[in-house]
mmCIF file of C-alpha atoms and ligand atoms in Angstrom:
data_model
loop_
_atom_site.group_PDB
_atom_site.id
_atom_site.type_symbol
_atom_site.label_atom_id
_atom_site.label_comp_id
_atom_site.label_asym_id
_atom_site.label_seq_id
_atom_site.Cartn_x
_atom_site.Cartn_y
_atom_site.Cartn_z
ATOM 1 C CA MET A 736 -0.073 0.073 0.057
ATOM 2 C CA LYS A 737 1.297 3.535 -1.021
ATOM 3 C CA GLU A 738 2.061 5.947 1.682
ATOM 4 C CA PRO A 739 0.463 8.134 3.152
ATOM 5 C CA LEU A 740 -2.378 5.551 4.182
ATOM 6 C CA PHE A 741 -5.794 6.809 4.515
ATOM 7 C CA SER A 742 -8.763 5.257 6.185
ATOM 8 C CA ILE A 743 -11.987 5.248 4.004
ATOM 9 C CA ARG A 744 -15.210 4.112 5.424
ATOM 10 C CA MET A 745 -19.049 4.157 4.362
ATOM 11 C CA ARG A 746 -22.214 4.076 6.300
ATOM 12 C CA ALA A 747 -25.441 3.947 4.812
ATOM 13 C CA ALA A 748 -28.848 4.372 6.596
ATOM 14 C CA ARG A 749 -32.491 4.945 6.177
ATOM 15 C CA GLY A 750 -33.489 6.924 9.039
ATOM 16 C CA ASP A 751 -32.353 5.297 12.260
ATOM 17 C CA ARG A 752 -32.066 1.845 10.201
ATOM 18 C CA HIS A 753 -28.585 0.907 9.330
ATOM 19 C CA ILE A 754 -28.227 -0.596 5.945
ATOM 20 C CA SER A 755 -24.667 -1.351 5.370
ATOM 21 C CA GLY A 756 -21.174 -0.151 6.270
ATOM 22 C CA ALA A 757 -17.687 -0.714 4.654
ATOM 23 C CA GLU A 758 -14.093 -0.191 5.988
ATOM 24 C CA ARG A 759 -10.928 0.044 4.015
ATOM 25 C CA LEU A 760 -7.415 1.299 4.291
ATOM 26 C CA ALA A 761 -5.649 2.636 1.106
ATOM 27 C CA GLY A 762 -3.082 4.897 -0.504
ATOM 28 C CA ALA A 763 -4.538 8.031 -2.243
ATOM 29 C CA ASP A 764 -4.405 6.720 -5.869
ATOM 30 C CA CYS A 765 -6.926 3.809 -4.738
ATOM 31 C CA LEU A 766 -9.535 6.302 -2.967
ATOM 32 C CA ASP A 767 -11.604 7.142 -6.059
ATOM 33 C CA GLY A 768 -12.230 3.611 -7.103
ATOM 34 C CA LEU A 769 -12.928 2.484 -3.438
ATOM 35 C CA ALA A 770 -15.226 5.408 -3.050
ATOM 36 C CA ALA A 771 -17.185 4.555 -6.000
ATOM 37 C CA GLY A 772 -17.389 0.761 -5.081
ATOM 38 C CA MET A 773 -18.539 1.705 -1.728
ATOM 39 C CA VAL A 774 -21.545 4.139 -2.916
ATOM 40 C CA LYS A 775 -22.461 1.068 -5.523
ATOM 41 C CA ARG A 776 -22.456 -1.214 -2.388
ATOM 42 C CA ALA A 777 -24.560 1.001 -0.379
ATOM 43 C CA LEU A 778 -27.226 1.460 -3.131
ATOM 44 C CA GLY A 779 -27.460 -2.374 -3.909
ATOM 45 C CA HIS A 780 -27.900 -3.800 -0.441
ATOM 46 C CA PRO A 781 -30.801 -6.264 -0.061
ATOM 47 C CA LYS A 782 -31.869 -4.184 3.199
ATOM 48 C CA GLY A 783 -33.209 -1.581 0.829
ATOM 49 C CA LEU A 784 -32.306 1.946 -0.421
ATOM 50 C CA PRO A 785 -30.694 4.230 1.981
ATOM 51 C CA ASP A 786 -31.750 7.763 2.465
ATOM 52 C CA SER A 787 -28.091 8.764 3.451
ATOM 53 C CA ILE A 788 -24.609 7.514 2.572
ATOM 54 C CA SER A 789 -21.715 8.991 4.470
ATOM 55 C CA LEU A 790 -18.041 8.479 3.215
ATOM 56 C CA THR A 791 -15.018 9.375 5.440
ATOM 57 C CA ILE A 792 -11.592 9.746 4.383
ATOM 58 C CA GLU A 793 -8.803 10.329 7.004
ATOM 59 C CA GLU A 794 -5.036 10.042 6.978
ATOM 60 C CA ILE A 795 -3.628 7.322 9.107
ATOM 61 C CA ASP A 796 -0.689 8.035 11.546
ATOM 62 C CA LEU A 797 1.651 5.351 10.158
ATOM 63 C CA SER A 798 3.789 5.610 13.451
ATOM 64 C CA ARG A 799 0.893 4.045 15.160
ATOM 65 C CA LEU A 800 -0.237 1.570 12.536
ATOM 66 C CA MET A 801 -0.607 -1.974 14.116
ATOM 67 C CA ARG A 802 -0.051 -5.233 12.166
ATOM 68 C CA ILE A 803 -1.512 -8.304 12.990
ATOM 69 C CA GLY A 804 -2.475 -11.826 11.502
ATOM 70 C CA LEU A 805 -6.023 -13.572 10.735
ATOM 71 C CA PRO A 806 -7.024 -16.299 12.896
ATOM 72 C CA ASP A 807 -7.397 -19.979 11.543
ATOM 73 C CA ILE A 808 -10.519 -20.738 10.042
ATOM 74 C CA ARG A 809 -12.955 -23.816 9.990
ATOM 75 C CA THR A 810 -16.351 -24.672 9.140
ATOM 76 C CA VAL A 811 -18.674 -26.689 11.581
ATOM 77 C CA GLY A 812 -21.121 -28.410 9.364
ATOM 78 C CA VAL A 813 -24.794 -28.161 10.729
ATOM 79 C CA ASP A 814 -28.264 -29.175 9.180
ATOM 80 C CA SER A 815 -30.358 -26.603 10.961
ATOM 81 C CA VAL A 816 -30.557 -23.128 12.529
ATOM 82 C CA ALA A 817 -31.332 -25.033 15.885
ATOM 83 C CA GLN A 818 -28.251 -26.962 15.441
ATOM 84 C CA GLY A 819 -26.007 -24.084 14.225
ATOM 85 C CA ARG A 820 -26.968 -22.048 17.413
ATOM 86 C CA ASN A 821 -26.246 -25.036 19.561
ATOM 87 C CA ALA A 822 -22.993 -25.436 18.038
ATOM 88 C CA ALA A 823 -22.155 -21.753 18.323
ATOM 89 C CA LEU A 824 -23.416 -22.154 22.094
ATOM 90 C CA ALA A 825 -20.758 -24.870 22.367
ATOM 91 C CA GLY A 826 -17.975 -22.708 20.851
ATOM 92 C CA LEU A 827 -18.595 -19.938 23.154
ATOM 93 C CA LEU A 828 -18.659 -22.185 26.376
ATOM 94 C CA ARG A 829 -15.178 -23.545 24.992
ATOM 95 C CA ALA A 830 -13.850 -20.205 24.912
ATOM 96 C CA GLY A 831 -14.778 -19.490 28.566
ATOM 97 C CA ILE A 832 -17.921 -17.583 28.139
ATOM 98 C CA SER A 833 -20.465 -18.555 30.774
ATOM 99 C CA GLU A 834 -23.691 -20.090 29.351
ATOM 100 C CA GLN A 835 -25.911 -17.368 30.850
ATOM 101 C CA ALA A 836 -23.796 -14.836 28.945
ATOM 102 C CA ALA A 837 -23.602 -16.927 25.640
ATOM 103 C CA ARG A 838 -27.581 -17.387 25.610
ATOM 104 C CA SER A 839 -28.696 -14.207 26.494
ATOM 105 C CA ALA A 840 -26.221 -12.505 23.870
ATOM 106 C CA MET A 841 -27.929 -14.971 21.464
ATOM 107 C CA GLN A 842 -31.615 -14.073 22.400
ATOM 108 C CA ALA A 843 -30.624 -10.457 22.063
ATOM 109 C CA LEU A 844 -29.276 -10.985 18.458
ATOM 110 C CA ALA A 845 -32.145 -13.111 17.605
ATOM 111 C CA GLY A 846 -34.724 -10.598 18.667
ATOM 112 C CA GLY A 847 -33.098 -7.653 17.522
ATOM 113 C CA ALA A 848 -30.503 -6.023 19.954
ATOM 114 C CA ALA A 849 -31.307 -2.399 19.386
ATOM 115 C CA PRO A 850 -33.839 -0.896 21.954
ATOM 116 C CA ASN A 851 -36.330 -0.756 19.121
ATOM 117 C CA GLY A 852 -35.997 -4.450 18.474
ATOM 118 C CA GLU A 853 -34.071 -3.950 15.141
ATOM 119 C CA SER A 854 -30.306 -4.855 14.467
ATOM 120 C CA MET A 855 -27.872 -2.578 16.276
ATOM 121 C CA ARG A 856 -25.725 -0.386 13.997
ATOM 122 C CA GLY A 857 -22.650 -1.838 15.762
ATOM 123 C CA ALA A 858 -21.715 -4.602 18.294
ATOM 124 C CA MET A 859 -22.949 -5.260 21.701
ATOM 125 C CA LEU A 860 -20.431 -5.516 24.419
ATOM 126 C CA VAL A 861 -21.243 -8.435 26.985
ATOM 127 C CA ASP A 862 -19.814 -9.347 30.038
ATOM 128 C CA ALA A 863 -18.529 -12.668 29.823
ATOM 129 C CA LEU A 864 -19.506 -13.973 33.163
ATOM 130 C CA ASP A 865 -22.842 -12.276 34.189
ATOM 131 C CA GLY A 866 -24.062 -11.355 30.734
ATOM 132 C CA ARG A 867 -24.433 -7.695 31.396
ATOM 133 C CA ARG A 868 -24.642 -5.433 28.159
ATOM 134 C CA LEU A 869 -21.888 -2.862 28.418
ATOM 135 C CA GLU A 870 -21.871 -0.671 25.366
ATOM 136 C CA PHE A 871 -22.714 3.052 26.003
ATOM 137 C CA ASP A 872 -25.410 3.255 23.513
ATOM 138 C CA ALA A 873 -27.622 0.240 22.747
ATOM 139 C CA ALA A 874 -28.880 1.176 19.355
ATOM 140 C CA ARG A 875 -25.448 2.118 18.214
ATOM 141 C CA GLY A 876 -22.954 -0.257 19.996
ATOM 142 C CA VAL A 877 -19.337 -0.088 19.067
ATOM 143 C CA ARG A 878 -18.073 0.191 15.410
ATOM 144 C CA VAL A 879 -15.052 -1.543 14.475
ATOM 145 C CA SER A 880 -13.198 0.680 12.087
ATOM 146 C CA ARG A 881 -9.704 1.418 10.650
ATOM 147 C CA MET A 882 -8.820 -2.055 9.570
ATOM 148 C CA ASP A 883 -7.915 -3.764 6.162
ATOM 149 C CA LEU A 884 -6.023 -6.589 4.683
ATOM 150 C CA GLU A 885 -2.650 -5.719 3.179
ATOM 151 C CA GLU A 886 -2.358 -6.735 -0.600
ATOM 152 C CA ARG A 887 -0.208 -9.532 -0.586
ATOM 153 C CA ALA A 888 -2.156 -11.099 2.315
ATOM 154 C CA ALA A 889 -5.482 -10.508 0.297
ATOM 155 C CA ALA A 890 -4.217 -12.321 -2.753
ATOM 156 C CA VAL A 891 -3.045 -15.446 -0.457
ATOM 157 C CA LEU A 892 -6.369 -15.365 1.217
ATOM 158 C CA ALA A 893 -8.529 -15.069 -1.825
ATOM 159 C CA ARG A 894 -6.461 -18.226 -3.323
ATOM 160 C CA GLU A 895 -7.140 -20.264 -0.138
ATOM 161 C CA LEU A 896 -10.758 -19.152 0.369
ATOM 162 C CA GLN A 897 -11.481 -20.143 -3.165
ATOM 163 C CA ALA A 898 -10.221 -23.750 -2.570
ATOM 164 C CA ILE A 899 -12.952 -24.017 -0.040
ATOM 165 C CA GLY A 900 -15.661 -22.217 -2.066
ATOM 166 C CA LEU A 901 -15.634 -19.505 0.304
ATOM 167 C CA ASN A 902 -14.138 -16.638 -1.493
ATOM 168 C CA ASN A 903 -16.638 -13.792 -0.869
ATOM 169 C CA THR A 904 -16.611 -10.341 0.642
ATOM 170 C CA HIS A 905 -18.579 -11.322 3.530
ATOM 171 C CA VAL A 906 -16.037 -13.817 4.705
ATOM 172 C CA GLN A 907 -13.055 -11.811 3.947
ATOM 173 C CA GLU A 908 -14.435 -8.579 5.774
ATOM 174 C CA ALA A 909 -15.606 -10.613 8.581
ATOM 175 C CA LEU A 910 -12.179 -12.262 9.088
ATOM 176 C CA VAL A 911 -10.411 -8.980 9.074
ATOM 177 C CA LEU A 912 -12.896 -7.550 11.673
ATOM 178 C CA ALA A 913 -12.695 -10.739 13.860
ATOM 179 C CA ALA A 914 -8.962 -10.529 13.587
ATOM 180 C CA LYS A 915 -8.891 -6.956 15.027
ATOM 181 C CA VAL A 916 -11.368 -7.625 17.576
ATOM 182 C CA LEU A 917 -9.497 -10.746 19.015
ATOM 183 C CA HIS A 918 -6.520 -8.480 19.308
ATOM 184 C CA ALA A 919 -8.609 -6.136 21.312
ATOM 185 C CA PRO A 920 -7.916 -5.623 25.274
ATOM 186 C CA GLY A 921 -10.311 -7.668 27.218
ATOM 187 C CA VAL A 922 -12.139 -9.403 24.438
ATOM 188 C CA LEU A 923 -12.519 -13.216 24.839
ATOM 189 C CA ALA A 924 -14.903 -14.080 22.027
ATOM 190 C CA GLU A 925 -17.157 -12.794 19.443
ATOM 191 C CA LEU A 926 -20.489 -13.983 18.048
ATOM 192 C CA CYS A 927 -21.954 -12.880 14.756
ATOM 193 C CA TRP A 928 -24.654 -13.381 12.270
ATOM 194 C CA SER A 929 -25.606 -11.316 9.499
ATOM 195 C CA ASP A 930 -28.504 -9.000 9.177
ATOM 196 C CA ASP A 931 -28.383 -9.408 5.380
ATOM 197 C CA PRO A 932 -31.669 -11.572 4.963
ATOM 198 C CA ASP A 933 -29.821 -13.408 2.121
ATOM 199 C CA TYR A 934 -26.815 -14.577 4.180
ATOM 200 C CA THR A 935 -27.629 -17.322 6.632
ATOM 201 C CA ALA A 936 -23.923 -17.939 8.178
ATOM 202 C CA GLY A 937 -22.387 -16.702 10.942
ATOM 203 C CA TYR A 938 -19.178 -17.463 13.322
ATOM 204 C CA VAL A 939 -17.676 -17.525 16.625
ATOM 205 C CA ALA A 940 -14.404 -16.303 16.903
ATOM 206 C CA ALA A 941 -11.993 -16.682 20.129
ATOM 207 C CA PRO A 942 -8.066 -16.680 20.421
ATOM 208 C CA CYS A 943 -8.406 -20.572 21.323
ATOM 209 C CA LEU A 944 -10.601 -21.687 18.561
ATOM 210 C CA GLY A 945 -9.787 -19.350 15.706
ATOM 211 C CA TYR A 946 -12.469 -18.236 13.266
ATOM 212 C CA VAL A 947 -15.248 -20.930 13.287
ATOM 213 C CA ARG A 948 -17.824 -20.567 10.736
ATOM 214 C CA PHE A 949 -21.436 -22.139 11.039
ATOM 215 C CA PRO A 950 -23.292 -22.183 7.793
ATOM 216 C CA LEU A 951 -26.766 -21.786 9.229
ATOM 217 C CA LEU A 952 -27.142 -19.450 12.289
ATOM 218 C CA LYS A 953 -30.361 -17.834 11.016
ATOM 219 C CA PRO A 954 -33.179 -18.410 8.618
ATOM 220 C CA ARG A 955 -33.053 -17.180 5.159
ATOM 221 C CA GLY A 956 -35.036 -13.944 5.066
ATOM 222 C CA GLU A 957 -34.486 -12.890 8.560
ATOM 223 C CA ASP A 958 -33.050 -9.314 8.734
ATOM 224 C CA ARG A 959 -32.089 -9.326 12.319
ATOM 225 C CA GLY A 960 -28.628 -10.004 13.010
ATOM 226 C CA GLY A 961 -25.353 -8.555 14.696
ATOM 227 C CA ARG A 962 -22.260 -9.200 16.685
ATOM 228 C CA ALA A 963 -21.562 -9.668 20.390
ATOM 229 C CA PHE A 964 -18.106 -9.176 21.799
ATOM 230 C CA PHE A 965 -17.728 -10.973 25.100
ATOM 231 C CA LEU A 966 -15.528 -9.087 27.687
ATOM 232 C CA ALA A 967 -13.439 -10.302 30.616
ATOM 233 C CA PRO A 968 -15.073 -9.026 33.726
ATOM 234 C CA GLY A 969 -13.556 -5.600 34.692
ATOM 235 C CA THR A 970 -12.534 -4.619 30.962
ATOM 236 C CA ASP A 971 -11.788 -0.938 30.530
ATOM 237 C CA VAL A 972 -14.778 -0.314 28.114
ATOM 238 C CA THR A 973 -13.717 3.281 27.111
ATOM 239 C CA GLY A 974 -10.091 1.816 26.169
ATOM 240 C CA LEU A 975 -11.765 -0.832 24.350
ATOM 241 C CA TYR A 976 -13.854 1.722 22.476
ATOM 242 C CA ARG A 977 -10.809 3.624 21.445
ATOM 243 C CA PHE A 978 -9.037 0.570 20.215
ATOM 244 C CA LEU A 979 -11.650 -0.744 18.228
ATOM 245 C CA GLU A 980 -12.802 2.590 16.789
ATOM 246 C CA LYS A 981 -9.453 4.434 16.377
ATOM 247 C CA GLN A 982 -6.596 2.182 16.358
ATOM 248 C CA ALA A 983 -5.380 1.460 12.521
ATOM 249 C CA VAL A 984 -4.649 -2.201 12.005
ATOM 250 C CA LEU A 985 -3.361 -3.688 8.901
ATOM 251 C CA VAL A 986 -3.593 -7.693 8.627
ATOM 252 C CA ASP A 987 -0.548 -9.031 6.916
ATOM 253 C CA ARG A 988 -0.611 -12.579 7.439
ATOM 254 C CA VAL A 989 -3.401 -15.301 6.800
ATOM 255 C CA GLY A 990 -4.444 -18.096 9.305
ATOM 256 C CA ARG A 991 -4.471 -21.759 8.452
ATOM 257 C CA MET A 992 -7.419 -23.568 6.825
ATOM 258 C CA LEU A 993 -8.303 -26.115 9.166
ATOM 259 C CA PRO A 994 -10.471 -29.335 8.243
ATOM 260 C CA ASP A 995 -14.307 -28.936 8.367
ATOM 261 C CA GLU A 996 -15.705 -30.953 11.384
ATOM 262 C CA ARG A 997 -19.023 -31.313 13.359
ATOM 263 C CA TRP A 998 -19.230 -30.449 16.788
ATOM 264 C CA ARG A 999 -21.088 -32.265 19.596
ATOM 265 C CA ALA A 1000 -24.240 -30.359 20.515
ATOM 266 C CA CYS A 1001 -24.193 -28.997 24.243
ATOM 267 C CA PRO A 1002 -25.561 -30.947 26.796
HETATM 268 P P1 AMP B 2270 -22.856 -7.829 8.510
HETATM 269 O O1 AMP B 2270 -21.822 -8.932 8.723
HETATM 270 O O2 AMP B 2270 -22.350 -6.622 7.670
HETATM 271 O O3 AMP B 2270 -23.966 -8.412 7.889
HETATM 272 O O4 AMP B 2270 -23.098 -7.022 9.701
HETATM 273 C C1 AMP B 2270 -24.098 -7.789 10.752
HETATM 274 C C2 AMP B 2270 -24.187 -7.113 12.132
HETATM 275 O O5 AMP B 2270 -22.888 -6.693 12.550
HETATM 276 C C3 AMP B 2270 -24.646 -5.608 11.557
HETATM 277 O O6 AMP B 2270 -25.795 -5.464 11.894
HETATM 278 C C4 AMP B 2270 -24.089 -4.818 12.860
HETATM 279 O O7 AMP B 2270 -24.711 -4.959 13.894
HETATM 280 C C5 AMP B 2270 -22.689 -5.525 12.966
HETATM 281 N N1 AMP B 2270 -21.525 -5.042 12.318
HETATM 282 C C6 AMP B 2270 -21.512 -4.611 10.958
HETATM 283 N N2 AMP B 2270 -20.384 -4.106 10.848
HETATM 284 C C7 AMP B 2270 -19.778 -3.823 12.056
HETATM 285 C C8 AMP B 2270 -18.554 -3.052 12.523
HETATM 286 N N3 AMP B 2270 -17.659 -2.553 11.578
HETATM 287 N N4 AMP B 2270 -18.411 -2.949 13.866
HETATM 288 C C9 AMP B 2270 -19.147 -3.475 14.605
HETATM 289 N N5 AMP B 2270 -20.452 -4.203 14.430
HETATM 290 C C10 AMP B 2270 -20.446 -4.302 12.986
#
């Protein structure tokens, strides 16, 4: 990537309803092409046409840029949404999240985690022990920002994902986001399923598990989804917001592609 480096990000909404977002880091020569692609994406989202699209471009302080690697990737095969959620629950328990916290976060995502029963614009923060919600604004949550995949790593990842039939923007972007989240101080695990009605897959990510993808975590047509970041009790939430929203992170190494497997359901 050519220096200086810029963060370019897009948010599209209709009224209070978040429609789509995107995050990239790029040199000045790529910004016009990326901006055009982001506007096109905002206008073509299955959640509908936005009534506002914001694009922000800001130079990154290179002396503070952090370089990290992607987690390992595996898929856990499931035959139904119930089985998928049960397997995701098993993953969260393995990552040290209490059953109470994991179940209450899943219930919140399924019912729409924003106060009006819709999806949040960002992620919920959940105490990994008692399940308390810790984000400052329950409609906005925390937005993970200022991250991207370095070009060589992007090419390797595309090749590796291609080989397992998963080379799509959803997976690539979710991996980069999960990589940053797993490097955040205090985060023990992440749970995600999309709010895109056409996309039924989701994942659990944790340092001890890597990025574990479940092809069915919600029914097709459902437009409620979201993300939950589970925090070690006593985490400095203000510092965590600062890291997730402001720290620029470049992913320059891909993880391993682990064999697919099936997980035992939770007791
Ligand atoms: P997506 O994976 O883009 O379909 O997003 C699914 C949900 O994750 C959204 O409804 C948001 O609640 C949340 N989300 C999307 N992008 C971000 C982000 N950059 N930071 C935090 N949460 C996000």
